[in-house]
Amino acid sequence: MAAKKLNIKDKYRLLTRDLDWDFSYEDRKQAFPYEEFEGIKITDWNKWEDPFRLTMDSYWKYQAEKEKKLYAIFDAFSQNNGHLNVVDSRYVNALKLFLTGVSPLEYQAYQGFAHVGRQFGGVGARVACQMQSLDELRHVQTQIHAMSHYNKFFDGFQEFSHMHDRVWYLSVPRSFFCDARSAGPFEFMVAIGFSFEYVLTNLLFVPFMSGAAHNGDMATVTFGFSAQSDEARHMTLGLEVIKFLLEQHEDNVPIVQKWIDKWFWRGTRLLTIVAMMMDYMLPNKVMSWKEAWEVYFEEAGGALFKDLARYGIRMPKYAETIEKEKEHISHQAWWTFYTHGHAAGFHTWIPSDKELDWLSAQYPDTFDKYYRPLWELAKEQEAKGERFYTSGLPQLCQTCQIPMLFTEMDNPNQNSMRDSVFEDERYHFCSDGCKDIFDEEPEKYVQSWLPVHQIFQGNCGGPGVEDVLSDYYKMNVGVDNMDIKGSPDEKRWNEWKGIA
Amino acid sequence: MSKVYIALQDNDESRYIVEAIEESNPDSTVIHQPAMIRIEREGRLVIERAVVEEKMGRDWDVQELHINLITLGGNVDEDDDQFVLEWKQ
Ligand SMILES: [Fe+2]
Ligand SMILES: [Fe+2]
Ligand SMILES: [Zn+2]
């Protein structure tokens, strides 16, 4: 007689829940030593729900299928010199930022989920986290594979992992994940599983990847959407964790709310880089950062928080500031990179006139008033042969590590600065959000490895900035950095395309 | 009531899934963007295995949805016969 095919629910029970065991002669608390110190109370792990009920056998089957599809496209892409189909050589700089700033986060996500996939006391949560851990490892691998093709033809891809651990602006994404991974397992899940995966990665992987397609980059849209196909599972895991914690004990509610406040603020700061990539680094525009923010944060996030209101959870703190920031941050960030273009690992440029007009149309309330005049000035200087680079090193926020580039949202002519004193030392912040996070856990954030401080302390070689860039960061100075105009990237591109 | 949404890669398989979604959820909105298709609906959206199988003309496992899925918003419930997205407020 043929064996009866199990339905999803029975299969999930047998191949997941049934893999657990009781602790008869060992102390359960010693097996899961991190489960209690954050103050979270779990009364019954059996209440854990996994709506996808994915078991390991199906997991391998579907992941293998995704990989086969993906690598077939990578092969076609490189066999057909797919890099020649991207819109222009400026576009590739968004990929350099992606590989140095984002792909290593996939690796950190892999490490983080491997850790919590061991440390949670409930078998359902452990298995889901282990699958996510494997997904994240797949993401970093496929991204490196995809970019290795660009590395053959463009500058700035060669030392992505070395740079990620050292370069001044890459400490922003790096420290974000280090902060999450050095927290307890439940805070990690609220930080990465919920805040980052459920709301914020959409902004990185959906409109930006759709933008990659729109800019002729078949490899990137393919790895992006292949990664995203795992993301729906990650998002659902994040949401289930939150609901589970809130249902387990009412004492968990204020703790979870505090983490939501912290990590949504940390996340919106981190996404400043994505805002700039969308508005300035994609030559063919799909949607503005502001519009993407409205669809994926305000609308989707709004629905989510309405759903969570029944547990006593409210919108993240600073939601009003965050709403105003969508009009400003991409412009403030790209201006900062433009003026520090000699110290970046990629090229910068003045937007074309057509792009300036697009920005004016997308940001009617802010662009012409505050930002267009800066670019008109930069154009004049460039025309005189005096392309502007700033000479100083920026002061960094102690929490998010972003240079102090943000303004007050109600007065965009005024730089935003906050400070706190801890054990007789004064620390500086870009915002109320970052100051509050520091004030909550100063012992943690005084240890931040701030790249500019490290340079001044002589820990990054030197003595000059150029020595730091070339010897400590391993940038090819004069090749990887500076304006796209006159760069070797641009020169090669023009030769390939027969542009005089 | 808030909107639930789902986005799929724009490819040959998704075309049938989108047709099935439209049939099972008459007042859903389908938005085409570069390389992707986004479908939204107030409150609830269901993908029914039987309808997808009819469109594709072959057996289809609900979990195959994962291969072409890009993102979603809403509480998920999946079993052998259907995939449901829902906001409960
Ligand atoms: Fe990932
Ligand atoms: Fe993920
Ligand atoms: Zn900050």
Coordinates of C-alpha atoms and ligand atoms in Angstrom, one line a residue:
Chain A
M1 CA 0.0 0.0 0.0
A2 CA 1.4 3.4 -0.9
A3 CA 2.0 5.7 2.1
K4 CA -0.6 8.4 2.5
K5 CA 0.7 11.8 1.7
L6 CA 0.8 14.0 4.8
N7 CA -0.9 17.4 4.8
I8 CA 1.2 20.5 5.5
K9 CA 0.1 20.8 9.2
D10 CA 0.9 17.1 10.1
K11 CA 4.1 17.2 8.2
Y12 CA 5.1 20.4 10.0
R13 CA 4.3 18.9 13.4
L14 CA 6.3 15.8 12.7
L15 CA 9.3 17.4 11.1
T16 CA 9.6 20.4 13.3
R17 CA 7.9 20.2 16.7
D18 CA 8.6 16.6 17.0
L19 CA 12.3 17.1 16.7
D20 CA 12.4 18.7 20.2
W21 CA 13.3 16.8 23.4
D22 CA 12.8 17.3 27.1
F23 CA 15.6 17.9 29.5
S24 CA 15.5 15.1 32.1
Y25 CA 19.0 15.2 33.6
E26 CA 20.3 18.6 32.4
D27 CA 19.1 22.0 33.6
R28 CA 17.0 23.5 30.8
K29 CA 18.0 27.0 31.9
Q30 CA 21.7 26.2 31.3
A31 CA 20.8 24.9 27.8
F32 CA 19.3 28.3 26.9
P33 CA 21.3 30.7 29.0
Y34 CA 20.2 33.9 27.1
E35 CA 16.5 33.5 27.4
E36 CA 15.8 35.4 30.5
F37 CA 18.2 38.2 31.0
E38 CA 16.3 40.8 28.9
G39 CA 13.3 40.6 31.2
I40 CA 11.1 38.9 28.5
K41 CA 8.7 36.3 30.0
I42 CA 7.9 33.2 28.0
T43 CA 5.2 31.0 29.6
D44 CA 4.6 28.5 26.8
W45 CA 6.7 28.0 23.7
N46 CA 4.0 25.6 22.3
K47 CA 1.9 28.7 21.5
W48 CA 4.4 29.6 18.8
E49 CA 2.8 29.7 15.3
D50 CA 4.6 29.4 12.0
P51 CA 2.1 30.2 9.3
F52 CA 4.3 29.0 6.5
R53 CA 4.8 25.6 8.2
L54 CA 7.9 25.0 6.0
T55 CA 9.8 21.8 6.7
M56 CA 13.5 21.2 5.9
D57 CA 12.8 18.8 3.0
S58 CA 10.6 21.4 1.2
Y59 CA 13.0 24.1 2.2
W60 CA 15.8 22.5 0.3
K61 CA 13.6 21.6 -2.6
Y62 CA 12.4 25.2 -3.2
Q63 CA 15.7 26.9 -2.4
A64 CA 17.5 24.6 -4.9
E65 CA 14.9 25.6 -7.5
K66 CA 15.5 29.3 -6.8
E67 CA 19.3 28.9 -7.1
K68 CA 19.0 27.1 -10.4
K69 CA 17.0 29.9 -11.9
L70 CA 19.3 32.5 -10.5
Y71 CA 22.5 30.9 -11.7
A72 CA 21.1 30.3 -15.2
I73 CA 20.6 34.1 -15.4
F74 CA 24.0 34.9 -14.0
D75 CA 25.6 32.7 -16.6
A76 CA 23.5 34.3 -19.4
F77 CA 24.4 37.8 -18.0
S78 CA 28.1 37.3 -18.0
Q79 CA 28.2 35.3 -21.3
N80 CA 26.4 38.2 -23.0
N81 CA 28.5 41.0 -21.4
G82 CA 25.4 42.1 -19.5
H83 CA 27.3 45.0 -17.8
L84 CA 27.1 46.8 -21.2
N85 CA 23.4 47.0 -21.0
V86 CA 23.2 49.2 -17.9
V87 CA 22.1 52.7 -18.5
D88 CA 25.4 54.4 -17.9
S89 CA 28.6 54.2 -15.9
R90 CA 27.2 56.3 -13.0
Y91 CA 24.7 53.5 -12.2
V92 CA 27.4 51.0 -11.3
N93 CA 28.3 53.2 -8.3
A94 CA 25.1 52.3 -6.6
L95 CA 26.3 48.6 -6.8
K96 CA 29.6 49.5 -5.2
L97 CA 27.7 51.0 -2.3
F98 CA 25.5 47.9 -2.2
L99 CA 28.4 45.5 -2.2
T100 CA 30.4 47.3 0.4
G101 CA 27.5 48.5 2.6
V102 CA 24.7 46.0 2.3
S103 CA 26.0 42.5 1.3
P104 CA 28.2 42.2 4.4
L105 CA 25.0 42.8 6.4
E106 CA 23.6 39.7 4.9
Y107 CA 26.5 37.9 6.4
Q108 CA 25.9 39.5 9.8
A109 CA 22.2 38.5 9.5
Y110 CA 23.4 34.9 8.8
Q111 CA 25.5 35.0 12.0
G112 CA 22.8 36.6 14.1
F113 CA 20.1 34.1 13.0
A114 CA 22.5 31.2 13.5
H115 CA 22.9 32.4 17.1
V116 CA 19.2 32.9 17.9
G117 CA 18.4 29.7 16.0
R118 CA 20.4 27.9 18.7
Q119 CA 19.4 30.0 21.7
F120 CA 15.6 30.1 21.6
G121 CA 14.0 27.5 23.9
G122 CA 11.1 26.8 21.4
V123 CA 11.8 24.4 18.6
G124 CA 9.4 26.1 16.1
A125 CA 11.3 29.4 16.5
R126 CA 14.6 27.7 16.4
V127 CA 13.9 25.9 13.1
A128 CA 12.5 29.1 11.5
C129 CA 15.6 31.1 12.5
Q130 CA 18.0 28.4 11.3
M131 CA 16.3 28.5 7.9
Q132 CA 16.6 32.2 7.8
S133 CA 20.2 31.9 8.8
L134 CA 20.8 29.7 5.7
D135 CA 18.9 32.1 3.5
E136 CA 21.0 35.0 4.6
L137 CA 24.2 33.1 3.8
R138 CA 22.7 32.4 0.4
H139 CA 22.1 36.1 -0.1
V140 CA 25.6 37.2 0.6
Q141 CA 27.0 34.5 -1.6
T142 CA 24.8 35.2 -4.6
Q143 CA 25.4 39.0 -4.2
I144 CA 29.2 38.5 -4.3
H145 CA 28.8 36.2 -7.3
A146 CA 26.7 38.7 -9.2
M147 CA 29.0 41.6 -8.4
S148 CA 32.1 39.6 -9.3
H149 CA 31.2 40.2 -13.0
Y150 CA 31.2 44.0 -12.5
N151 CA 34.5 43.7 -10.6
K152 CA 36.1 42.6 -13.9
F153 CA 35.1 45.8 -15.6
F154 CA 34.7 48.6 -13.0
D155 CA 36.8 50.0 -10.2
G156 CA 35.9 50.0 -6.5
F157 CA 34.6 46.5 -6.0
Q158 CA 37.9 44.8 -5.1
E159 CA 38.1 45.2 -1.3
F160 CA 34.4 45.3 -0.2
S161 CA 34.8 43.2 2.9
H162 CA 38.0 44.9 4.0
M163 CA 36.4 48.3 3.5
H164 CA 33.1 47.3 5.2
D165 CA 35.1 46.9 8.5
R166 CA 36.9 50.2 8.3
V167 CA 35.6 52.9 6.0
W168 CA 33.9 56.0 7.6
Y169 CA 30.5 55.7 6.0
L170 CA 30.4 51.9 6.0
S171 CA 30.6 51.9 9.8
V172 CA 27.0 53.1 9.7
P173 CA 25.5 49.8 8.4
R174 CA 28.2 47.7 10.1
S175 CA 27.6 49.2 13.6
F176 CA 23.8 48.9 13.1
F177 CA 24.1 45.1 12.8
C178 CA 26.8 44.8 15.5
D179 CA 24.5 46.7 17.8
A180 CA 21.7 44.2 17.1
R181 CA 23.9 41.1 17.3
S182 CA 25.4 42.1 20.7
A183 CA 21.9 42.5 22.2
G184 CA 19.9 39.7 23.6
P185 CA 18.1 37.2 21.3
F186 CA 14.7 38.8 21.7
E187 CA 16.0 42.3 21.0
F188 CA 17.8 40.9 18.0
M189 CA 14.5 39.5 16.7
V190 CA 12.7 42.8 17.2
A191 CA 15.6 44.7 15.7
I192 CA 16.3 42.6 12.6
G193 CA 13.4 40.1 12.3
F194 CA 10.7 42.7 12.9
S195 CA 11.7 46.3 12.4
F196 CA 14.3 45.7 9.7
E197 CA 12.8 42.7 7.8
Y198 CA 9.1 43.6 8.1
V199 CA 9.2 47.2 7.2
L200 CA 12.6 48.5 6.2
T201 CA 14.1 45.9 3.9
N202 CA 11.2 46.3 1.6
L203 CA 12.5 49.8 0.9
L204 CA 15.9 48.4 0.1
F205 CA 14.9 45.4 -2.0
V206 CA 11.7 46.2 -3.7
P207 CA 11.8 49.7 -5.2
F208 CA 15.5 49.7 -5.5
M209 CA 15.6 46.3 -7.3
S210 CA 12.7 47.3 -9.5
G211 CA 14.9 50.3 -10.3
A212 CA 17.9 48.0 -11.2
A213 CA 15.6 46.4 -13.8
H214 CA 14.7 49.8 -15.0
N215 CA 18.4 50.7 -15.4
G216 CA 19.2 47.6 -17.5
D217 CA 20.9 45.6 -14.7
M218 CA 19.6 42.0 -15.1
A219 CA 22.0 40.5 -12.6
T220 CA 21.0 42.8 -9.7
V221 CA 17.3 42.6 -10.2
T222 CA 17.6 38.8 -10.3
F223 CA 19.6 38.4 -7.1
G224 CA 17.5 41.1 -5.5
F225 CA 14.2 39.4 -6.2
S226 CA 15.6 35.9 -5.5
A227 CA 16.7 37.2 -2.0
Q228 CA 13.3 38.8 -1.6
S229 CA 11.6 35.5 -2.3
D230 CA 13.0 34.4 1.1
E231 CA 12.1 37.7 2.6
A232 CA 8.4 37.1 2.7
R233 CA 9.2 34.2 5.1
H234 CA 11.5 36.5 7.1
M235 CA 8.9 39.2 7.4
T236 CA 6.3 36.6 8.5
L237 CA 8.8 35.3 11.1
G238 CA 9.4 38.8 12.4
L239 CA 5.7 39.5 12.7
E240 CA 5.0 36.1 14.5
V241 CA 7.8 36.9 17.0
I242 CA 6.3 40.2 17.9
K243 CA 2.8 38.7 18.3
F244 CA 4.1 35.8 20.3
L245 CA 6.0 38.0 22.7
L246 CA 3.0 40.3 23.2
E247 CA 0.7 37.4 23.8
Q248 CA 3.0 35.6 26.2
H249 CA 3.0 38.1 29.0
E250 CA 1.8 41.7 29.5
D251 CA 5.1 42.6 31.0
N252 CA 6.7 42.1 27.6
V253 CA 4.7 44.9 26.1
P254 CA 6.7 47.9 27.4
I255 CA 10.0 46.1 26.6
V256 CA 9.0 45.4 23.1
Q257 CA 7.7 49.0 22.6
K258 CA 11.1 50.3 23.7
W259 CA 12.9 48.1 21.2
I260 CA 10.5 49.1 18.5
D261 CA 11.2 52.8 19.2
K262 CA 14.9 52.2 19.2
W263 CA 15.1 50.1 16.1
F264 CA 12.8 52.0 13.9
W265 CA 14.8 55.1 14.5
R266 CA 18.1 53.2 14.0
G267 CA 16.6 51.7 10.8
T268 CA 15.4 55.0 9.3
R269 CA 18.8 56.5 9.9
L270 CA 20.4 53.5 8.1
L271 CA 18.1 53.8 5.1
T272 CA 19.4 57.3 4.4
I273 CA 21.9 55.6 2.2
V274 CA 19.1 53.9 0.3
A275 CA 17.2 57.1 -0.1
M276 CA 20.3 58.7 -1.7
M277 CA 20.8 55.6 -4.0
M278 CA 17.2 55.9 -5.3
D279 CA 17.0 59.6 -5.8
Y280 CA 20.5 60.3 -7.1
M281 CA 22.3 57.1 -8.1
L282 CA 19.7 55.4 -10.4
P283 CA 19.8 57.4 -13.6
N284 CA 16.4 56.0 -14.7
K285 CA 13.9 56.7 -12.0
V286 CA 11.2 54.4 -10.9
M287 CA 9.9 56.3 -7.9
S288 CA 11.3 58.9 -5.6
W289 CA 12.5 58.0 -2.1
K290 CA 9.5 60.0 -0.8
E291 CA 7.0 58.0 -2.7
A292 CA 8.7 54.7 -1.8
W293 CA 8.6 55.8 1.9
E294 CA 4.9 56.6 1.6
V295 CA 4.1 53.2 0.1
Y296 CA 6.3 50.9 2.2
F297 CA 6.6 52.7 5.5
E298 CA 3.6 55.0 6.0
E299 CA 1.0 52.8 4.3
A300 CA 2.3 49.3 4.9
G301 CA 3.8 50.2 8.3
G302 CA 0.7 52.1 9.3
A303 CA -1.5 49.0 8.6
L304 CA 0.9 46.9 10.6
F305 CA 0.8 49.2 13.7
K306 CA -3.0 49.4 13.5
D307 CA -3.0 45.6 13.6
L308 CA -0.7 45.6 16.6
A309 CA -2.7 48.3 18.5
R310 CA -4.8 45.5 20.0
Y311 CA -1.8 44.4 22.0
G312 CA -1.2 48.0 23.3
I313 CA 1.6 48.7 20.8
R314 CA 1.7 52.2 19.3
M315 CA 3.6 53.7 16.3
P316 CA 7.3 54.1 16.9
K317 CA 8.5 57.2 18.7
Y318 CA 9.6 60.1 16.4
A319 CA 7.1 59.0 13.8
E320 CA 6.4 62.7 13.2
T321 CA 10.0 63.6 12.7
I322 CA 10.4 60.6 10.4
E323 CA 7.5 61.7 8.3
K324 CA 9.2 65.1 7.7
E325 CA 12.6 63.6 6.9
K326 CA 11.4 61.9 3.7
E327 CA 11.5 65.3 2.1
H328 CA 15.1 66.0 3.0
I329 CA 17.4 63.1 3.8
S330 CA 18.3 61.9 0.3
H331 CA 19.4 65.4 -0.7
Q332 CA 21.4 66.1 2.5
A333 CA 23.2 62.7 2.1
W334 CA 24.1 63.0 -1.6
W335 CA 25.4 66.5 -1.0
T336 CA 27.6 65.2 1.8
F337 CA 29.0 62.4 -0.4
Y338 CA 29.5 64.8 -3.3
T339 CA 31.5 67.2 -1.1
H340 CA 33.5 64.2 0.4
G341 CA 33.8 62.5 -3.0
H342 CA 37.6 62.3 -2.5
A343 CA 37.1 60.1 0.5
A344 CA 34.4 57.8 -0.8
G345 CA 35.0 54.4 -2.5
F346 CA 32.8 55.2 -5.4
H347 CA 32.2 58.1 -7.8
T348 CA 29.9 61.1 -7.2
W349 CA 28.5 63.7 -9.6
I350 CA 26.2 66.7 -10.0
P351 CA 22.7 65.5 -11.1
S352 CA 22.0 66.3 -14.8
D353 CA 19.6 69.2 -15.6
K354 CA 16.9 66.6 -16.4
E355 CA 17.5 64.9 -13.1
L356 CA 17.4 68.3 -11.2
D357 CA 14.0 68.9 -12.8
W358 CA 12.8 65.5 -11.8
L359 CA 13.9 66.2 -8.2
S360 CA 12.1 69.6 -8.3
A361 CA 8.9 67.9 -9.5
Q362 CA 9.1 65.1 -6.9
Y363 CA 10.0 67.3 -4.0
P364 CA 8.0 70.5 -4.7
D365 CA 8.1 71.7 -1.1
T366 CA 11.8 71.3 -0.4
F367 CA 14.0 70.8 -3.4
D368 CA 14.0 74.2 -5.1
K369 CA 14.0 76.0 -1.8
Y370 CA 16.9 74.3 0.0
Y371 CA 18.8 71.9 -2.3
R372 CA 18.7 73.1 -5.9
P373 CA 20.7 76.2 -5.1
L374 CA 23.5 74.1 -3.8
W375 CA 23.7 72.1 -7.1
E376 CA 23.5 75.3 -9.2
L377 CA 26.5 76.6 -7.2
A378 CA 28.3 73.3 -7.7
K379 CA 27.7 73.5 -11.4
E380 CA 29.2 77.0 -11.6
Q381 CA 32.3 75.9 -9.7
E382 CA 32.7 72.8 -11.9
A383 CA 32.4 75.0 -15.0
K384 CA 35.2 77.1 -13.7
G385 CA 37.3 74.0 -13.2
E386 CA 37.0 74.3 -9.5
R387 CA 35.0 71.1 -8.5
F388 CA 34.5 71.4 -4.8
Y389 CA 35.8 69.0 -2.2
T390 CA 35.7 69.7 1.5
S391 CA 39.0 69.4 3.4
G392 CA 37.8 68.5 6.9
L393 CA 36.7 65.2 8.4
P394 CA 33.1 65.1 9.5
Q395 CA 32.0 64.8 13.1
L396 CA 30.0 61.6 13.6
C397 CA 26.9 60.8 15.7
Q398 CA 27.9 58.5 18.6
T399 CA 24.9 56.3 18.0
C400 CA 24.2 55.9 14.3
Q401 CA 27.8 57.0 13.2
I402 CA 26.4 59.1 10.4
P403 CA 28.2 62.4 9.9
M404 CA 26.3 65.3 11.4
L405 CA 24.7 66.1 8.1
F406 CA 21.0 66.3 9.1
T407 CA 19.2 69.5 9.8
E408 CA 16.4 70.3 12.1
M409 CA 13.3 69.2 10.2
D410 CA 11.4 72.4 11.1
N411 CA 14.3 74.5 10.1
P412 CA 16.3 73.0 7.3
N413 CA 18.9 75.8 7.5
Q414 CA 19.9 74.7 11.0
N415 CA 22.1 71.7 11.6
S416 CA 20.7 69.2 14.1
M417 CA 23.0 68.5 17.1
R418 CA 22.4 67.0 20.5
D419 CA 24.8 66.0 23.3
S420 CA 24.9 64.1 26.5
V421 CA 27.5 63.9 29.3
F422 CA 28.4 60.4 30.6
E423 CA 31.2 59.9 33.2
D424 CA 32.6 63.4 32.5
E425 CA 32.8 62.9 28.8
R426 CA 30.6 64.7 26.3
Y427 CA 29.1 62.7 23.4
H428 CA 27.4 64.1 20.3
F429 CA 24.3 63.0 18.4
C430 CA 22.5 63.8 15.2
S431 CA 19.0 63.7 16.6
D432 CA 16.8 63.3 19.6
G433 CA 16.3 59.7 18.6
C434 CA 20.0 58.9 18.6
K435 CA 20.5 60.8 21.9
D436 CA 17.7 58.8 23.6
I437 CA 19.2 55.5 22.5
F438 CA 22.5 56.5 23.9
D439 CA 21.0 57.7 27.2
E440 CA 19.3 54.4 27.6
E441 CA 22.5 52.3 27.3
P442 CA 25.5 54.7 27.5
E443 CA 27.8 51.8 28.6
K444 CA 27.2 50.2 25.3
Y445 CA 27.6 53.2 23.0
V446 CA 30.7 54.8 24.6
Q447 CA 32.5 51.8 23.1
S448 CA 31.5 52.7 19.5
W449 CA 34.4 52.4 17.0
L450 CA 33.9 55.8 15.3
P451 CA 36.1 56.0 12.2
V452 CA 36.9 59.7 12.4
H453 CA 37.9 59.4 16.1
Q454 CA 40.0 56.4 15.2
I455 CA 41.8 58.4 12.4
F456 CA 42.5 61.3 14.8
Q457 CA 43.8 58.9 17.4
G458 CA 46.3 57.5 14.8
N459 CA 44.7 54.0 14.7
C460 CA 44.2 54.0 10.9
G461 CA 47.6 54.8 9.6
G462 CA 48.3 58.2 8.2
P463 CA 49.4 60.9 8.7
G464 CA 47.3 62.3 5.9
V465 CA 43.8 61.5 4.8
E466 CA 45.2 60.1 1.5
D467 CA 47.4 57.6 3.4
V468 CA 44.4 56.4 5.4
L469 CA 42.4 56.0 2.2
S470 CA 45.1 54.1 0.3
D471 CA 46.8 52.1 3.0
Y472 CA 44.2 51.5 5.6
Y473 CA 41.0 51.4 3.5
K474 CA 42.8 49.9 0.4
M475 CA 41.1 52.4 -2.0
N476 CA 42.8 53.1 -5.2
V477 CA 43.1 56.8 -4.7
G478 CA 42.3 58.8 -7.9
V479 CA 40.8 55.7 -9.5
D480 CA 38.0 54.5 -7.2
N481 CA 37.1 57.9 -5.8
M482 CA 36.5 61.5 -7.0
D483 CA 34.0 62.7 -9.6
I484 CA 32.7 60.3 -12.3
K485 CA 33.8 63.0 -14.8
G486 CA 37.3 62.1 -15.9
S487 CA 37.4 58.8 -14.0
P488 CA 38.8 55.6 -15.5
D489 CA 35.3 54.0 -15.2
E490 CA 33.9 56.7 -17.4
K491 CA 36.7 56.6 -19.9
R492 CA 36.3 52.8 -20.4
W493 CA 32.6 53.1 -20.6
N494 CA 32.9 55.7 -23.4
E495 CA 35.3 53.5 -25.3
W496 CA 33.0 50.5 -25.1
K497 CA 30.1 52.5 -26.2
G498 CA 32.0 54.5 -28.9
I499 CA 31.2 57.8 -27.2
A500 CA 33.8 60.4 -28.1
Chain B
M1 CA -9.7 48.7 7.1
S2 CA -6.0 48.6 5.8
K3 CA -4.8 47.1 2.6
V4 CA -3.0 43.8 2.4
Y5 CA -0.6 43.4 -0.5
I6 CA 1.6 40.8 -2.3
A7 CA 4.2 41.3 -4.9
L8 CA 5.4 38.7 -7.4
Q9 CA 8.2 38.6 -9.9
D10 CA 6.9 39.4 -13.3
N11 CA 7.4 36.0 -15.1
D12 CA 5.4 33.4 -16.9
E13 CA 4.4 31.5 -13.8
S14 CA 3.3 34.6 -11.9
R15 CA 1.0 35.5 -14.8
Y16 CA -1.3 32.6 -14.0
I17 CA -1.1 33.2 -10.3
V18 CA -2.1 36.9 -10.8
E19 CA -5.0 35.7 -13.0
A20 CA -6.1 33.3 -10.2
I21 CA -5.8 36.1 -7.6
E22 CA -8.0 38.4 -9.7
E23 CA -10.6 35.7 -10.1
S24 CA -10.6 34.8 -6.4
N25 CA -10.5 38.4 -5.2
P26 CA -12.8 40.4 -7.6
D27 CA -12.1 43.9 -6.3
S28 CA -8.3 43.6 -6.0
T29 CA -5.9 46.2 -7.6
V30 CA -3.1 45.0 -9.9
I31 CA -0.1 47.3 -10.3
H32 CA 2.6 46.6 -12.8
Q33 CA 6.1 47.9 -12.0
P34 CA 9.5 47.2 -13.6
A35 CA 10.1 43.4 -13.2
M36 CA 7.3 43.0 -10.6
I37 CA 3.6 42.9 -10.1
R38 CA 1.9 44.2 -7.0
I39 CA -1.6 43.2 -6.0
E40 CA -3.5 45.0 -3.2
R41 CA -6.9 44.5 -1.6
E42 CA -8.7 46.0 1.4
G43 CA -8.5 43.7 4.4
R44 CA -8.0 40.2 2.9
L45 CA -6.6 38.4 -0.1
V46 CA -6.7 34.7 -0.9
I47 CA -4.9 32.5 -3.4
E48 CA -6.7 29.3 -4.0
R49 CA -4.8 26.2 -5.2
A50 CA -7.7 24.9 -7.3
V51 CA -8.0 28.2 -9.2
V52 CA -4.2 28.4 -9.8
E53 CA -4.2 24.8 -11.0
E54 CA -7.0 25.5 -13.4
K55 CA -5.1 28.5 -14.9
M56 CA -1.8 26.7 -15.1
G57 CA -3.3 23.4 -16.3
R58 CA -1.1 21.4 -13.9
D59 CA -0.8 20.5 -10.2
W60 CA 0.4 23.3 -8.1
D61 CA 1.6 23.2 -4.5
V62 CA 0.7 26.3 -2.5
Q63 CA 4.3 26.4 -1.2
E64 CA 5.5 26.9 -4.8
L65 CA 4.3 30.4 -4.3
H66 CA 7.6 31.1 -2.5
I67 CA 9.6 30.8 -5.7
N68 CA 8.2 33.9 -7.2
L69 CA 7.2 35.9 -4.1
I70 CA 8.9 39.3 -3.6
T71 CA 7.1 40.8 -0.6
L72 CA 3.8 40.9 1.3
G73 CA 1.9 42.8 4.0
G74 CA -0.6 41.2 6.3
N75 CA -1.0 38.2 8.6
V76 CA -0.3 35.0 6.7
D77 CA -2.2 31.7 6.9
E78 CA -1.2 28.9 4.6
D79 CA -2.5 25.3 4.3
D80 CA -2.8 22.7 1.5
D81 CA -5.6 24.5 -0.3
Q82 CA -5.0 28.2 0.1
F83 CA -2.8 31.1 1.1
V84 CA -4.5 33.9 3.0
L85 CA -3.3 37.4 3.8
E86 CA -5.3 39.3 6.3
W87 CA -5.4 42.3 8.7
K88 CA -7.5 41.5 11.7
Q89 CA -8.2 44.9 13.2
Ligands
FE1 FE 18.9 38.7 3.3
FE2 FE 16.2 38.6 5.4
ZN3 ZN 22.5 59.6 14.8

